[in-house]
mmCIF file of C-alpha atoms and ligand atoms in Angstrom:
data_model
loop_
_atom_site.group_PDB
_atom_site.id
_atom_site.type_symbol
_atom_site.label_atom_id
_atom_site.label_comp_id
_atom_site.label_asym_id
_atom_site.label_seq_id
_atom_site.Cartn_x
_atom_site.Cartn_y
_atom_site.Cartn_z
ATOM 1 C CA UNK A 6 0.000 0.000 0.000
ATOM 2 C CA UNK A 7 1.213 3.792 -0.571
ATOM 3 C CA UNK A 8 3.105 5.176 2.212
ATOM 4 C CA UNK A 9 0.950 8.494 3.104
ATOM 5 C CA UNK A 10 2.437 11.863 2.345
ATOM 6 C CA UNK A 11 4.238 13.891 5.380
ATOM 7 C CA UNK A 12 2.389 16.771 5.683
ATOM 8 C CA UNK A 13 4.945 19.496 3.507
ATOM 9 C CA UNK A 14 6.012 21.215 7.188
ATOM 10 C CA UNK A 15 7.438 18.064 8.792
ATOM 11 C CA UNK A 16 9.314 16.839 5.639
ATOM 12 C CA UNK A 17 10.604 20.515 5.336
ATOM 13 C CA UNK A 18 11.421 20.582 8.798
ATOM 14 C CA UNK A 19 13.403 17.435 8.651
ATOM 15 C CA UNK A 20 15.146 18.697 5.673
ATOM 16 C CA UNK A 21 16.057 22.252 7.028
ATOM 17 C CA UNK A 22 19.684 22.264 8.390
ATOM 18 C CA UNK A 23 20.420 24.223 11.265
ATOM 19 C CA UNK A 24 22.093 27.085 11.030
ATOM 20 C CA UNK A 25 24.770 28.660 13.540
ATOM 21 C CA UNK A 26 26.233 32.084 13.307
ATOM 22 C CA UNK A 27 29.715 31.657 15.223
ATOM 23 C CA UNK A 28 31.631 35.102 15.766
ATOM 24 C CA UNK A 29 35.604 34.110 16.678
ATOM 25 C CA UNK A 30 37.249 36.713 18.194
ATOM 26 C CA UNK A 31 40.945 36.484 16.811
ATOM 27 C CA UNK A 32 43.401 33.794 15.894
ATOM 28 C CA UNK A 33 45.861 35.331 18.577
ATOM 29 C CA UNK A 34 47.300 31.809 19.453
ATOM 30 C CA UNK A 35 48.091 28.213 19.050
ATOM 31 C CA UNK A 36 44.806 27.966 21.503
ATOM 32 C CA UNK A 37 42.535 30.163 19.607
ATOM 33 C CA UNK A 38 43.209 28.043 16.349
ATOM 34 C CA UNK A 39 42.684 24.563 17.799
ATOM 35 C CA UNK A 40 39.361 26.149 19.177
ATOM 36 C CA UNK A 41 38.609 27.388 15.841
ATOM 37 C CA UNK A 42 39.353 24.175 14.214
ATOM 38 C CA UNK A 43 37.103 22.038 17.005
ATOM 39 C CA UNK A 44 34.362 24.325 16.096
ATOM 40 C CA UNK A 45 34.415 23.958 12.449
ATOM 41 C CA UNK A 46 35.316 20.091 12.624
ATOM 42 C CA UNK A 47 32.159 19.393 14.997
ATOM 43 C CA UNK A 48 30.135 21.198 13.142
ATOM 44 C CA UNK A 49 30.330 19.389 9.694
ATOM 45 C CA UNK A 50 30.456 16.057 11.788
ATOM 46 C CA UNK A 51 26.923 17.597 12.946
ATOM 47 C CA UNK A 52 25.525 18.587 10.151
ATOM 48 C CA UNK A 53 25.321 22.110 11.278
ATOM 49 C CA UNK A 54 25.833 24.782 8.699
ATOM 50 C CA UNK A 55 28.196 27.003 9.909
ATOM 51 C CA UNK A 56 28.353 30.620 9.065
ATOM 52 C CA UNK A 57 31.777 31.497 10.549
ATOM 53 C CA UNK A 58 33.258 34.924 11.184
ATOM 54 C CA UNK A 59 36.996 35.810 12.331
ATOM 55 C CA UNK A 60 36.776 39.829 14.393
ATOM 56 C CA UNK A 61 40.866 39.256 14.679
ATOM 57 C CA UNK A 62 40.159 41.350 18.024
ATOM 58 C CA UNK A 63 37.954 43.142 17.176
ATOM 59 C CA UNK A 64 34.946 43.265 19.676
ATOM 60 C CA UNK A 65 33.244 45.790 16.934
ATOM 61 C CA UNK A 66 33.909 43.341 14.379
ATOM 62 C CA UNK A 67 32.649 40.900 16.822
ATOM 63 C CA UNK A 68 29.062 43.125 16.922
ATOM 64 C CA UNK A 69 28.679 43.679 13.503
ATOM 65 C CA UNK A 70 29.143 39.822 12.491
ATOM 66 C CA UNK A 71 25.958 39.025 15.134
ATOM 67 C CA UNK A 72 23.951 41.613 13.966
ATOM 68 C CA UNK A 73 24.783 39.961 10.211
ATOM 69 C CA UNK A 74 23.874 37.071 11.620
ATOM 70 C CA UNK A 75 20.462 38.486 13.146
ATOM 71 C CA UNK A 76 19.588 39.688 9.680
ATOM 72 C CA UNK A 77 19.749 36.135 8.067
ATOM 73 C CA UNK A 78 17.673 34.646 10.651
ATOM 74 C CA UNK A 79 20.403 32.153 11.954
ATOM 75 C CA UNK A 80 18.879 29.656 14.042
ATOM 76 C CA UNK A 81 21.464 30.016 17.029
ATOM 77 C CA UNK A 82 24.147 32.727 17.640
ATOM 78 C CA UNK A 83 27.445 31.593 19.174
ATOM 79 C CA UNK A 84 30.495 33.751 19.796
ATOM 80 C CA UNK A 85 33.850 34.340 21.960
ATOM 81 C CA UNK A 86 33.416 37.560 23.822
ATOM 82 C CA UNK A 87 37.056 39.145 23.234
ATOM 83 C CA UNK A 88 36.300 41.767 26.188
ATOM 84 C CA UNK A 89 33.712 41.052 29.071
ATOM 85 C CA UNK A 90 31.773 44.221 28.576
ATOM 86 C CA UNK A 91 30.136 46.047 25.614
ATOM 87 C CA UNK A 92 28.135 43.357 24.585
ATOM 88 C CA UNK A 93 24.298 44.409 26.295
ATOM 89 C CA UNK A 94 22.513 46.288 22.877
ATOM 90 C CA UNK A 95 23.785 43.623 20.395
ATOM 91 C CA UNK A 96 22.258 40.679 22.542
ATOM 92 C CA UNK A 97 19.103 42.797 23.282
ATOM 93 C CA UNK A 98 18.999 42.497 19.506
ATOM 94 C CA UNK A 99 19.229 38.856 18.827
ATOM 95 C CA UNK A 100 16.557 38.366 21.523
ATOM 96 C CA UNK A 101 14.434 41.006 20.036
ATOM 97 C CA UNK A 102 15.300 38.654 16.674
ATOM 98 C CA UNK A 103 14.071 35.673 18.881
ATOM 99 C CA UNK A 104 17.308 33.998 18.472
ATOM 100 C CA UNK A 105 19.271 32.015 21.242
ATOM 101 C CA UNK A 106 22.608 33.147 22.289
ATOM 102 C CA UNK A 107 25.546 30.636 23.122
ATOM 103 C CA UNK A 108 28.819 31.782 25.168
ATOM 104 C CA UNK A 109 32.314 30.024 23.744
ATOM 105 C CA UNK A 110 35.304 30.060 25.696
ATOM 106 C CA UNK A 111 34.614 33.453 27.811
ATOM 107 C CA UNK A 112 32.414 35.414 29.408
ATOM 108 C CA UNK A 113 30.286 38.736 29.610
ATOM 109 C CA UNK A 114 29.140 41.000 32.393
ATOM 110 C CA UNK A 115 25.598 42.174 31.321
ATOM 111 C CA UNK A 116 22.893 42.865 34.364
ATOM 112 C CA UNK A 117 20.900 40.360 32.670
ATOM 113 C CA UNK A 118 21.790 36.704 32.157
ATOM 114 C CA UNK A 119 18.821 35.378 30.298
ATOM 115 C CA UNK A 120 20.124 37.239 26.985
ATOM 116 C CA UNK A 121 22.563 34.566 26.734
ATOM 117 C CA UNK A 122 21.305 30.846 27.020
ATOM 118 C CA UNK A 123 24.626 29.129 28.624
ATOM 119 C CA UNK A 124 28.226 29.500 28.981
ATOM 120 C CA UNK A 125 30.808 27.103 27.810
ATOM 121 C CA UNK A 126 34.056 27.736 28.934
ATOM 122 C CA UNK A 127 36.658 27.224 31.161
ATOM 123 C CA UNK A 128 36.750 28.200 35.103
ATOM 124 C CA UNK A 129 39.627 30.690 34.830
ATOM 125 C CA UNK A 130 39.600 31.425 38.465
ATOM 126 C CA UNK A 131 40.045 27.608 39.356
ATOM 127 C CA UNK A 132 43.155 27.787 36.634
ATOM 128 C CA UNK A 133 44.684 30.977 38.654
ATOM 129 C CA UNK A 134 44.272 29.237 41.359
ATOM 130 C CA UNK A 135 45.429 26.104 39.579
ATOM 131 C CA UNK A 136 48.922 28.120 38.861
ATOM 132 C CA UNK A 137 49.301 29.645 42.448
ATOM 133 C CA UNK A 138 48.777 26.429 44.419
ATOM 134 C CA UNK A 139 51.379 24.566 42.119
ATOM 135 C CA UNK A 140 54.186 28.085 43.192
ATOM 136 C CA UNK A 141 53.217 27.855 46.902
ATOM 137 C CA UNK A 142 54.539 23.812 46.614
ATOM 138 C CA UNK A 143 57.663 24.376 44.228
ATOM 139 C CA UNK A 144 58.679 27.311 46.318
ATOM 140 C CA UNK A 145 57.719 25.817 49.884
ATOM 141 C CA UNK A 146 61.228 25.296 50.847
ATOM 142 C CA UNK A 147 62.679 28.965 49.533
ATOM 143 C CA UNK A 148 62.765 31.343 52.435
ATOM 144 C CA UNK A 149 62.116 34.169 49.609
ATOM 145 C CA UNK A 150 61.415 36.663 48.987
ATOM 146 C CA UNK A 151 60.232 35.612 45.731
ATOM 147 C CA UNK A 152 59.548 38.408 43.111
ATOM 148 C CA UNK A 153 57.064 37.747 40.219
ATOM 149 C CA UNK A 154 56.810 39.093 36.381
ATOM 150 C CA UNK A 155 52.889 38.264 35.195
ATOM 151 C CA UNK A 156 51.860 38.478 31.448
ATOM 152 C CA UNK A 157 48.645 39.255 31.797
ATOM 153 C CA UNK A 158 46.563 37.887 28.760
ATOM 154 C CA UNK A 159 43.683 40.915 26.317
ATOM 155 C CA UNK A 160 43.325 43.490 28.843
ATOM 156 C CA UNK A 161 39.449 43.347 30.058
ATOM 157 C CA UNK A 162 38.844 39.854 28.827
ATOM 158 C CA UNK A 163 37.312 37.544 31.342
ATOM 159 C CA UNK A 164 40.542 34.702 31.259
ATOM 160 C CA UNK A 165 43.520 37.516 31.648
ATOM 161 C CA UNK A 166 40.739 38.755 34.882
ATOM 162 C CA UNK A 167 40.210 35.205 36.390
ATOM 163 C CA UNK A 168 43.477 33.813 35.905
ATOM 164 C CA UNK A 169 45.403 36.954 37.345
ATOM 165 C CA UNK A 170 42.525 37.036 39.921
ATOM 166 C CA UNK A 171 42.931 33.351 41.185
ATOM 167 C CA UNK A 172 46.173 33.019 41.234
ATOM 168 C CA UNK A 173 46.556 36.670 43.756
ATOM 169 C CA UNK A 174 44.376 34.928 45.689
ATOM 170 C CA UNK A 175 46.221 31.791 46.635
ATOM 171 C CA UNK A 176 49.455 33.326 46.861
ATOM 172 C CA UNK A 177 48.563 35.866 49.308
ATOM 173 C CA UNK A 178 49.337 32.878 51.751
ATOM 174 C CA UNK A 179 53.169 34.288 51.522
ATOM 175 C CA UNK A 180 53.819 37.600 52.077
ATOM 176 C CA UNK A 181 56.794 37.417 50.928
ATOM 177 C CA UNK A 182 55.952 36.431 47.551
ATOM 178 C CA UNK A 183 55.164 40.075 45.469
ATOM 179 C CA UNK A 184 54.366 40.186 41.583
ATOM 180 C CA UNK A 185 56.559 43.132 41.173
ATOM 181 C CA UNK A 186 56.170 43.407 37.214
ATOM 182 C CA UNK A 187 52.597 43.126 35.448
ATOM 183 C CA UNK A 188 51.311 44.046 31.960
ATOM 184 C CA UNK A 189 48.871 43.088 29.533
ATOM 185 C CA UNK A 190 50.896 40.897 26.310
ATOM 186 C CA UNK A 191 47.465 40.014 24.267
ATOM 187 C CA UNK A 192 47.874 36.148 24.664
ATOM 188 C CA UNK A 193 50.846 36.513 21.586
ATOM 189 C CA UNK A 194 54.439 35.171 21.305
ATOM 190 C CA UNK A 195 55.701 38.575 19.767
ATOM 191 C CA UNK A 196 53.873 40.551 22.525
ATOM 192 C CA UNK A 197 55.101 38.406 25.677
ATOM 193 C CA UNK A 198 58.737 38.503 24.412
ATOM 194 C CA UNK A 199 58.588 42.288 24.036
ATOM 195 C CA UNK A 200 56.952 42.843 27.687
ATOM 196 C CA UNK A 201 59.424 40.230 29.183
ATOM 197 C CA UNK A 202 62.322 41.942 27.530
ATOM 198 C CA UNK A 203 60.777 45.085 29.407
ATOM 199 C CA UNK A 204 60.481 43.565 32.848
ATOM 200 C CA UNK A 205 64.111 42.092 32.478
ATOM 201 C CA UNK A 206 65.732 45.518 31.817
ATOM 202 C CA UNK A 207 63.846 47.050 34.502
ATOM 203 C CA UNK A 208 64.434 44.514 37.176
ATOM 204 C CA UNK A 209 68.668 43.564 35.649
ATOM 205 C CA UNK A 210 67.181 40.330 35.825
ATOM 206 C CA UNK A 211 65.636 40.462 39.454
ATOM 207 C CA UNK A 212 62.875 37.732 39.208
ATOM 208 C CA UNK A 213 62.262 34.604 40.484
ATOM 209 C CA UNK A 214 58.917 33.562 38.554
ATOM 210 C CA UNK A 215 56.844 34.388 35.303
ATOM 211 C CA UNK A 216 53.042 33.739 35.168
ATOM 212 C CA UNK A 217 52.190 33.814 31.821
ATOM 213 C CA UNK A 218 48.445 33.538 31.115
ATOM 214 C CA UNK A 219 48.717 31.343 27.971
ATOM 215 C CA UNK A 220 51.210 29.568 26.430
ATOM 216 C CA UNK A 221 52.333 31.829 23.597
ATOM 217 C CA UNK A 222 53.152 34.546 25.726
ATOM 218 C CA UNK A 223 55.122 32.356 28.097
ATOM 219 C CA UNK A 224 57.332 30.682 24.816
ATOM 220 C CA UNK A 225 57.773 34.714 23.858
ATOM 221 C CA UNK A 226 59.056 35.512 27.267
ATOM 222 C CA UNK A 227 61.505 32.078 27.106
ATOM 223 C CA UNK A 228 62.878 34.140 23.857
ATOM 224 C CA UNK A 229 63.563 37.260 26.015
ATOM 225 C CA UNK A 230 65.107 35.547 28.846
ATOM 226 C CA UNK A 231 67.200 32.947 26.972
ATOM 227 C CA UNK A 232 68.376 36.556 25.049
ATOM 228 C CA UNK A 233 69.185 38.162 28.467
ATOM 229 C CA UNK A 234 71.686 35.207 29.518
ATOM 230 C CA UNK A 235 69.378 33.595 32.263
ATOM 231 C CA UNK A 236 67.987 29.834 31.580
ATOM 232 C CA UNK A 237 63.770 29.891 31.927
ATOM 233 C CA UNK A 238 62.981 27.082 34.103
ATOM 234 C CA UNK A 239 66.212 27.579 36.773
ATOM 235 C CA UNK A 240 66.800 31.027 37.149
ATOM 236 C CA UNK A 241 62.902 32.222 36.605
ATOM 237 C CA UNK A 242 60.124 29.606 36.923
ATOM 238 C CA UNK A 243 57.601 29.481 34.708
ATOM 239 C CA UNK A 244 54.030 29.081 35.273
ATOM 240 C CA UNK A 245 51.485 28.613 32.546
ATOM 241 C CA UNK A 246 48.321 28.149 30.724
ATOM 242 C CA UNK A 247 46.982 26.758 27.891
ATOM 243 C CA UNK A 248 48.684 23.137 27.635
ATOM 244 C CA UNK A 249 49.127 23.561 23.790
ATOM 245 C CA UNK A 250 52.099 20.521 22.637
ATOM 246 C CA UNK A 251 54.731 23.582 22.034
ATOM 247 C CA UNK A 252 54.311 24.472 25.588
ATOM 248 C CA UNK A 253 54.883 20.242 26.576
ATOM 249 C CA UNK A 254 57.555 20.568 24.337
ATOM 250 C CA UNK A 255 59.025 23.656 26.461
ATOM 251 C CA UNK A 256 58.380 21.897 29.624
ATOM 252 C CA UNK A 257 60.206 18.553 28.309
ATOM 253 C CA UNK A 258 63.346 20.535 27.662
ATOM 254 C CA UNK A 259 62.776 22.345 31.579
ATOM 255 C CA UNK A 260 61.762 25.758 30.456
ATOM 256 C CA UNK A 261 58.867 25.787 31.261
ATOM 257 C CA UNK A 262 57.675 24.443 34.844
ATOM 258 C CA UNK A 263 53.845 23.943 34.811
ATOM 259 C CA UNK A 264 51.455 24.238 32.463
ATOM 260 C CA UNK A 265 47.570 24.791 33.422
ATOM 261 C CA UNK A 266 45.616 23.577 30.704
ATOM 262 C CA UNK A 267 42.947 24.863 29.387
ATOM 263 C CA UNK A 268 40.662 23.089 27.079
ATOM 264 C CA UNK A 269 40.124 24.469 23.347
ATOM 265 C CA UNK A 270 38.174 21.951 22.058
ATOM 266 C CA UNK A 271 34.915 22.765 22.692
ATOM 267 C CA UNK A 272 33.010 22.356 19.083
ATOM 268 C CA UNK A 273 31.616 19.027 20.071
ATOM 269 C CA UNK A 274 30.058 20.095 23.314
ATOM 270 C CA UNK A 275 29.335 23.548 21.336
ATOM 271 C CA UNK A 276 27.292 21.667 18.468
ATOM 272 C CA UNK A 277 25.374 19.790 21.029
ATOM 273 C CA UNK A 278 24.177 22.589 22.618
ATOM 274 C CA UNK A 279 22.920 24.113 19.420
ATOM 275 C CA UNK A 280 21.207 20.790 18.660
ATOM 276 C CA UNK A 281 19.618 21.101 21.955
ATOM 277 C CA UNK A 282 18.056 24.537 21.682
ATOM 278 C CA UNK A 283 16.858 23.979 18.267
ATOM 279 C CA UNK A 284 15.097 21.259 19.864
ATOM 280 C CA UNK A 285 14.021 23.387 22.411
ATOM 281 C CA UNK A 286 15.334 21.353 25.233
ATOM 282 C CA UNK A 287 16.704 23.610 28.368
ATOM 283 C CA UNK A 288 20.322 23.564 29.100
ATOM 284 C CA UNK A 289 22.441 24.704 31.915
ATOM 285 C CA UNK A 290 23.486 27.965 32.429
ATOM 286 C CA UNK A 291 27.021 26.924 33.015
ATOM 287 C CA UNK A 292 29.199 24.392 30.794
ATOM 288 C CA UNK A 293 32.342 23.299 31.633
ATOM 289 C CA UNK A 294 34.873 21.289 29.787
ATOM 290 C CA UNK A 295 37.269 18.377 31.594
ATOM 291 C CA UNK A 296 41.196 20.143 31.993
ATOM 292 C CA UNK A 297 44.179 19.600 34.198
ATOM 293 C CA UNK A 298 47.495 20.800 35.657
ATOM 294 C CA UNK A 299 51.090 19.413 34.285
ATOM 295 C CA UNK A 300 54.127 20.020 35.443
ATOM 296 C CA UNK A 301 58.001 18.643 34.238
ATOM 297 C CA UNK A 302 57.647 15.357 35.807
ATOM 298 C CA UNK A 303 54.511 14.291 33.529
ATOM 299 C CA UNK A 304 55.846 16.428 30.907
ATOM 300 C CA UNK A 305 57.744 13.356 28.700
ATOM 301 C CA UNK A 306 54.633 10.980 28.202
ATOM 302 C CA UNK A 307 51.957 13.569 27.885
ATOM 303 C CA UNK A 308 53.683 15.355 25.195
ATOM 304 C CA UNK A 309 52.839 12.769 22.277
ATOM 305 C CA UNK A 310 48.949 13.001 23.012
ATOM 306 C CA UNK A 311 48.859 16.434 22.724
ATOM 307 C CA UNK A 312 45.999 17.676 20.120
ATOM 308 C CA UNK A 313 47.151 20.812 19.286
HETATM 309 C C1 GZL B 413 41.004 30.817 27.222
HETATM 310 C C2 GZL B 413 41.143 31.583 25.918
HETATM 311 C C3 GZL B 413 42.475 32.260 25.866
HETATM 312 C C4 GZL B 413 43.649 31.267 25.858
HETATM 313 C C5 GZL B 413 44.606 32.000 24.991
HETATM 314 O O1 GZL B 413 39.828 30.078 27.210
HETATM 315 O O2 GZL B 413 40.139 32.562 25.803
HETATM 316 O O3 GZL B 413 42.570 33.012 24.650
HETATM 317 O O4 GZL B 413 44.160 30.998 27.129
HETATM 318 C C6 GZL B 413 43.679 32.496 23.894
HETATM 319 O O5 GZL B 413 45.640 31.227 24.461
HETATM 320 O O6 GZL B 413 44.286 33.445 23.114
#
């Protein structure tokens, strides 16, 4: 017997693929690109069509890519907030547009939370505190005082606040222990060699440990301190985040100490999310991907199964 016809919506529903609107904010980094890559990987294994957009910094390139992406109806908006603020009148929009808002990789400050429908991203508090606990141990038999150069990651964006703001809190154990140089270096290898090769002229080489929040800077600022005749790893430590394979690769040779890592590959979880909302399931406000903390001794064996 004939198979009855679908009625035309549910056939054209089943056919219509869904549509994201991703907004990247830069390809600053080794991390930013394995992100971007997840992303764009998951979503072909999904089916999703993509409609991606690269703001290279830009956080009004960033608002002018959503608002494209309001205009052509997407059926979810995604994007990586370079800065936390700014961001209240272009999300007003998209729910004016009745379109759901994702968060990738950071965060926002807006007074109210339902324009966005969940964040997936790291805890970048946890990984400050993540990179302060593992300097309290390594230094727990140096009677100090210990001074301390931090690159801090894009001035104003919510991993360069957490990080920095985490790790101050766990090493305010020690008194002794000061971070006596600090400046943004925009997550980049050229810009953490430059501010490294600043805090070394203005200390003569006075410091006992770098933060770097990411891995690029930090393999910038081994540059500026190999340059300067000191050995990164002995005479500075070096604390990290990211776990990208240069860093392991770093850490193997004993220039870099410990790495925090920091999980870019979140286009799977990213692309199930999306699936979810179009199917109008609820989700929670808060996603976070699985990371750790590795330091020389693991350095060796975990180097190989690095991803990116
Ligand atoms: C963290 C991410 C940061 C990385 C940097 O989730 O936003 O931006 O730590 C990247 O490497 O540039």
């Amino acid at each position: 017997s004939r198979i009855p016809d679908l009625p035309s919506d549910t056939v054209a529903a089943d056919k219509h693929k869904i549509v994201l609107g991703f907004s990247q904010l830069g390809s600053e980094s080794d991390w930013r690109n394995a992100n971007t890559r997840s992303i764009q990987e998951a979503a072909k294994e999904a089916g999703i069509e993509l409609l991606f957009d690269n703001a290279e910094q830009s956080q009004e390139k960033q608002i002018e890519a959503i608002r494209r992406f309001i205009e052509r109806k997407v059926d979810v908006i995604a994007f990586a907030p370079v800065i936390e603020t700014g961001w209240e009148d272009i999300l007003t929009e998209a729910r004016q547009a009745g379109i759901p808002v994702i968060l990738s990789d950071r965060a926002v400050q807006i007074s109210d939370p339902s324009l966005y429908v969940t964040f997936i991203g790291a805890d970048f508090y946890e990984e400050g505190r993540k990179a302060g606990k593992y300097l309290l141990d390594k230094k727990r038999n140096d009677p100090g005082p210990v001074v301390i150069a931090e690159l801090q990651g894009t001035e104003g964006s919510s991993p360069s606040i957490e990080r920095g703001r985490g790790f101050r809190d766990v090493i305010r154990e020690r008194a002794d222990m000061t971070i006596a140089y600090s400046a943004p270096a925009d997550f980049t290898v050229a810009k953490g060699a430059e501010v490294m090769r600043g805090f070394l002229r203005e200390s003569g080489g006075g410091i006992d440990v770098l933060f770097a929040h990411n891995d690029d800077m930090a393999l910038g600022a081994i540059e500026a301190i190999e340059e300067f005749g000191l050995k990164p790893g002995e005479d500075i430590v070096i604390i990290s985040v990211d776990g990208t394979r240069k860093a392991f690769e770093m850490m193997a040779e004993g220039k870099i100490n410990c790495v925090v890592e920091c999980n870019p590959l979140l286009g799977p979880i990213l692309m199930q999310a999306v699936r979810e909302i179009y199917e109008g399931r609820t989700l929670p406000k808060r996603i976070v991907p699985p990371e750790s903390v590795f330091t020389e001794v693991l350095a060796e064996k975990e180097v190989a199964n690095r991803q990116y």
